[in-house]
GROMACS .gro file of C-alpha atoms in nm:
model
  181
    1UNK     CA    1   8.356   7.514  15.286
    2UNK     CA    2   8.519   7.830  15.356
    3UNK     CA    3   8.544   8.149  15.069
    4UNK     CA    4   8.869   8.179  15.061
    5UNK     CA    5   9.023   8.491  14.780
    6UNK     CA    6   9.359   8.415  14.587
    7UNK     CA    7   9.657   8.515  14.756
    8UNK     CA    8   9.851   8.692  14.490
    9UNK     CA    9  10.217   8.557  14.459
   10UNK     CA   10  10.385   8.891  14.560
   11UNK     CA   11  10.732   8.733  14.586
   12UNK     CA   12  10.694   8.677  14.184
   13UNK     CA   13  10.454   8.980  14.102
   14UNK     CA   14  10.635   9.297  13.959
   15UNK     CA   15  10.579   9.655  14.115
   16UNK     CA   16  10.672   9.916  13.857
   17UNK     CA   17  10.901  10.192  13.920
   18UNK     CA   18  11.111  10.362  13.670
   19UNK     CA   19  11.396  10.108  13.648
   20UNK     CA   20  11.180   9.786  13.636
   21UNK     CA   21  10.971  10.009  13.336
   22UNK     CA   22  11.272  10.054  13.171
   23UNK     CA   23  11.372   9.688  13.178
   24UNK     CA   24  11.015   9.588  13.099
   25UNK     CA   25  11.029   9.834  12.747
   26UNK     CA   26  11.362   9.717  12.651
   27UNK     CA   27  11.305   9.329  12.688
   28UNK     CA   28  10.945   9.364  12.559
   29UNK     CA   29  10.889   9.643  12.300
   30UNK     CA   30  11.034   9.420  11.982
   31UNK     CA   31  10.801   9.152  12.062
   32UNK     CA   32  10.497   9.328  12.154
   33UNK     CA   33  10.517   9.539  11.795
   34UNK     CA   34  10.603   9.186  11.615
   35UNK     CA   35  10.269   9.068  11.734
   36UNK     CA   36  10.101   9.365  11.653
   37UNK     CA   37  10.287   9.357  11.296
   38UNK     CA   38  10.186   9.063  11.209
   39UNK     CA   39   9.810   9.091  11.299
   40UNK     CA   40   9.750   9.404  11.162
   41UNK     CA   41  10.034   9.380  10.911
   42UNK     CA   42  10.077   9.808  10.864
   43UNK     CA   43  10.370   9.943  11.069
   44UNK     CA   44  10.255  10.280  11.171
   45UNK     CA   45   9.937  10.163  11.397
   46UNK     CA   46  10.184   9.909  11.490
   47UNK     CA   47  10.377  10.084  11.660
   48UNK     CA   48  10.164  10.385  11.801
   49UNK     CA   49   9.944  10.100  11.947
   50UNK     CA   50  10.336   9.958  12.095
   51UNK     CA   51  10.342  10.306  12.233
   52UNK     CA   52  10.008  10.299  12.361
   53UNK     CA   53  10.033   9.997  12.563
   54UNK     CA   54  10.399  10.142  12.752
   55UNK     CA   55  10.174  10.446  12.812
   56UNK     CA   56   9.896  10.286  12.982
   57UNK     CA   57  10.151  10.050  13.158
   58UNK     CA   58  10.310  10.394  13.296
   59UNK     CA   59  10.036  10.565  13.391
   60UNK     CA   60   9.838  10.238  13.600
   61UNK     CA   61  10.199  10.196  13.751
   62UNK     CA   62  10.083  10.258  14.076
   63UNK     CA   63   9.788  10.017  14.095
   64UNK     CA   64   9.940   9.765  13.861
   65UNK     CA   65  10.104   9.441  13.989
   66UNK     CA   66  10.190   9.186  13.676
   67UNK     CA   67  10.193   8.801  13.763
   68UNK     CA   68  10.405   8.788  13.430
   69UNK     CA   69  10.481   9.128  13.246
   70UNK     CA   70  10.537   8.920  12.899
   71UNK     CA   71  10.228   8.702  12.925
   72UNK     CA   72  10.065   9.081  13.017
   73UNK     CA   73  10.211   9.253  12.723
   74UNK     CA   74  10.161   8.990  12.443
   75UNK     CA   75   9.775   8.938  12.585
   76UNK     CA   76   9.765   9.313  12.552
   77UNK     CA   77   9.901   9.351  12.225
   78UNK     CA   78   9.630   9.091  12.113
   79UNK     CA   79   9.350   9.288  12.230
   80UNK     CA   80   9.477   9.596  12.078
   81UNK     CA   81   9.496   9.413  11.766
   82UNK     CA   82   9.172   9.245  11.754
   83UNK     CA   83   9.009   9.635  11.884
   84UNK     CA   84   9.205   9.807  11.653
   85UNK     CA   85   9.072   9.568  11.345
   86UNK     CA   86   8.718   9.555  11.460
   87UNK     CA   87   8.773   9.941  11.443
   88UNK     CA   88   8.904   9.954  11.110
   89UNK     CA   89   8.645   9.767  10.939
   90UNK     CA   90   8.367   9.936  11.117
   91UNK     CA   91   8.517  10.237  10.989
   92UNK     CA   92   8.546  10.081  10.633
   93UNK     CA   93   8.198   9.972  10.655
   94UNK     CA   94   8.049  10.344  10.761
   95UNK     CA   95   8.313  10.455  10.463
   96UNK     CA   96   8.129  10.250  10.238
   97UNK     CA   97   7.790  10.326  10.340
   98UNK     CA   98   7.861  10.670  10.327
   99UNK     CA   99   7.991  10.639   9.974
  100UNK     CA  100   7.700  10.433   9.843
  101UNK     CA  101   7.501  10.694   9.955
  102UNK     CA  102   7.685  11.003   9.850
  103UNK     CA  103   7.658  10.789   9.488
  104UNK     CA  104   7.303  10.702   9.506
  105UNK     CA  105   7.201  11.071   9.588
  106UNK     CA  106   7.501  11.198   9.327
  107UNK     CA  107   7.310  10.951   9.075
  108UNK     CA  108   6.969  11.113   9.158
  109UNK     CA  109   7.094  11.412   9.135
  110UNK     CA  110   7.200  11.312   8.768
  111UNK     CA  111   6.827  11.132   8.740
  112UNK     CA  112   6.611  11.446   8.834
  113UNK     CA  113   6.828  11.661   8.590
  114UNK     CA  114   6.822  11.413   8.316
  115UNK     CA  115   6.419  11.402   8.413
  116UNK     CA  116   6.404  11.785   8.397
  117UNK     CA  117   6.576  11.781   8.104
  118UNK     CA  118   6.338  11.551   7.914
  119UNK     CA  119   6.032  11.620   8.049
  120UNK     CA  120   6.131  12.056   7.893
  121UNK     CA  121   6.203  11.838   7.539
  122UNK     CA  122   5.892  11.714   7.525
  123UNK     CA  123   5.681  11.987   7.656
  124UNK     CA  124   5.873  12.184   7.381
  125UNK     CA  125   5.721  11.876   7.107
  126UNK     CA  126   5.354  11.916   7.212
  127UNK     CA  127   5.412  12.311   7.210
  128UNK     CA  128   5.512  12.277   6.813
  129UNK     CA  129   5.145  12.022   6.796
  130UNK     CA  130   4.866  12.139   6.619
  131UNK     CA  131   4.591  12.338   6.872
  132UNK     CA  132   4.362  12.099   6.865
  133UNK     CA  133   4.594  11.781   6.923
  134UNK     CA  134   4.799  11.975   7.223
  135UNK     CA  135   4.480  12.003   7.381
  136UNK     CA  136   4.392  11.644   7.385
  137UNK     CA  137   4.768  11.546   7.470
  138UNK     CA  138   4.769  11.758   7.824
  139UNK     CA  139   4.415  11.658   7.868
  140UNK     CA  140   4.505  11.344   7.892
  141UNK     CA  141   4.887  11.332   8.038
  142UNK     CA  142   4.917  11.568   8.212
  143UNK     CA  143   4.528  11.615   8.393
  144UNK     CA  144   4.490  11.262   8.369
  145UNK     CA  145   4.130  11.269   8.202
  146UNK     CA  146   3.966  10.945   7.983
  147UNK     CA  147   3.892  10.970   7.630
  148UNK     CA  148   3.566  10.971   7.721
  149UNK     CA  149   3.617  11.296   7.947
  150UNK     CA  150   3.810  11.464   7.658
  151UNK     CA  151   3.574  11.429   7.417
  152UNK     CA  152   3.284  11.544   7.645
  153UNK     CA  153   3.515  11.838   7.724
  154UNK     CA  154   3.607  11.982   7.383
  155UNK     CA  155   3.292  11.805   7.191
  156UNK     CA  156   3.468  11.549   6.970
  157UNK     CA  157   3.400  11.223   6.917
  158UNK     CA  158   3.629  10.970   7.103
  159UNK     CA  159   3.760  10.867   6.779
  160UNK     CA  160   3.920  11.194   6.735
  161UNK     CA  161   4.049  11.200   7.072
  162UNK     CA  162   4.234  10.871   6.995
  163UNK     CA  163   4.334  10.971   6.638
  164UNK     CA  164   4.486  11.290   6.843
  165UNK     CA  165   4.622  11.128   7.095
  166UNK     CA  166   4.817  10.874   6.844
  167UNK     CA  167   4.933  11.197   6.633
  168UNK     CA  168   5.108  11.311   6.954
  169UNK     CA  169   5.245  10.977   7.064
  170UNK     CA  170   5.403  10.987   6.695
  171UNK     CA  171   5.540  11.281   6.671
  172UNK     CA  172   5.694  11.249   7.063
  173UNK     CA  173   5.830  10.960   6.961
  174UNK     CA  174   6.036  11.034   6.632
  175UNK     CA  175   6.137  11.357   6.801
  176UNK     CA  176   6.295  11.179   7.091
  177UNK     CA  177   6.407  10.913   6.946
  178UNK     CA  178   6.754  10.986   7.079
  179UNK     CA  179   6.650  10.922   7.425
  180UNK     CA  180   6.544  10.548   7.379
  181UNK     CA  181   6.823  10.296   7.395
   0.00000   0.00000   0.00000
């Protein structure tokens, strides 16, 4: 069986020119932006999507032959639609994204200068601690030695380390007491 390629019906086929354009706009342009209305129900990208179609139609003049310039337009309009949706909420969805970020790293922000904030209160508490007991507390905290180490270091007993250790805890604690909730 032979290949044979679709004749195109040229008798009923439109070749644009200026006039047939013309005709084309005027019969079509209400029911293209309808469409286009009522799928993406917001006038203005209604209508500059309208006015994008015409344009394109215009410009591929030349190369463009239409079976059926309604069934071209409204299938147009449609694609426009569904492209100019898919757009929007990809853009919505970067929006977001963007957002969630900009208020995760505006909340960090807030964290790390809350942090700061804290951690100057309560090296200002163990500055106001008795000699002794300040030494333990940054022994332990903040170098991250045992009891065991901190008494071998400053030649206590472990029971003072603990017994200093649990002043410091106390005192921390009553003093920020405002920052618990």
């Amino acid at each position: 069986m032979a290949h044979r390629t679709p004749i195109p019906f040229k008798e009923q086929s439109i070749r644009i020119d200026r006039a047939t354009f013309e005709v084309v706009y005027q019969l079509y342009w209400e029911k293209v932006y309808t469409i286009l209305y009522n799928q993406l129900r917001e006038a203005e990208p209604a209508r500059e999507i309208v006015q994008d179609i015409f344009k394109s139609l215009w410009e591929r003049r030349e190369t463009l032959i239409m079976e059926n310039a309604e069934h071209y337009l409204i299938r147009a309009a449609k694609l426009k639609a569904f492209e100019y949706i898919r757009n929007k909420v990809s853009r919505e969805k970067h929006i977001h994204i963007k957002m969630s970020s900009y208020d995760s790293s505006t909340n960090c922000t807030e964290e790390h200068i809350l942090f700061n904030s804290l951690k100057g209160k309560v090296n200002d508490i163990v500055d106001t601690l008795p000699c002794q007991c300040k030494r333990v507390y940054r022994m332990s905290m903040e170098e991250g030695m045992a009891n065991k180490e901190i008494a071998q270091a400053l030649l206590i007993t472990e029971r003072a380390v603990a017994y200093h250790m649990a002043k410091a805890t106390s005192t921390l604690r009553l003093e920020l007491a405002e920052y618990s909730s």
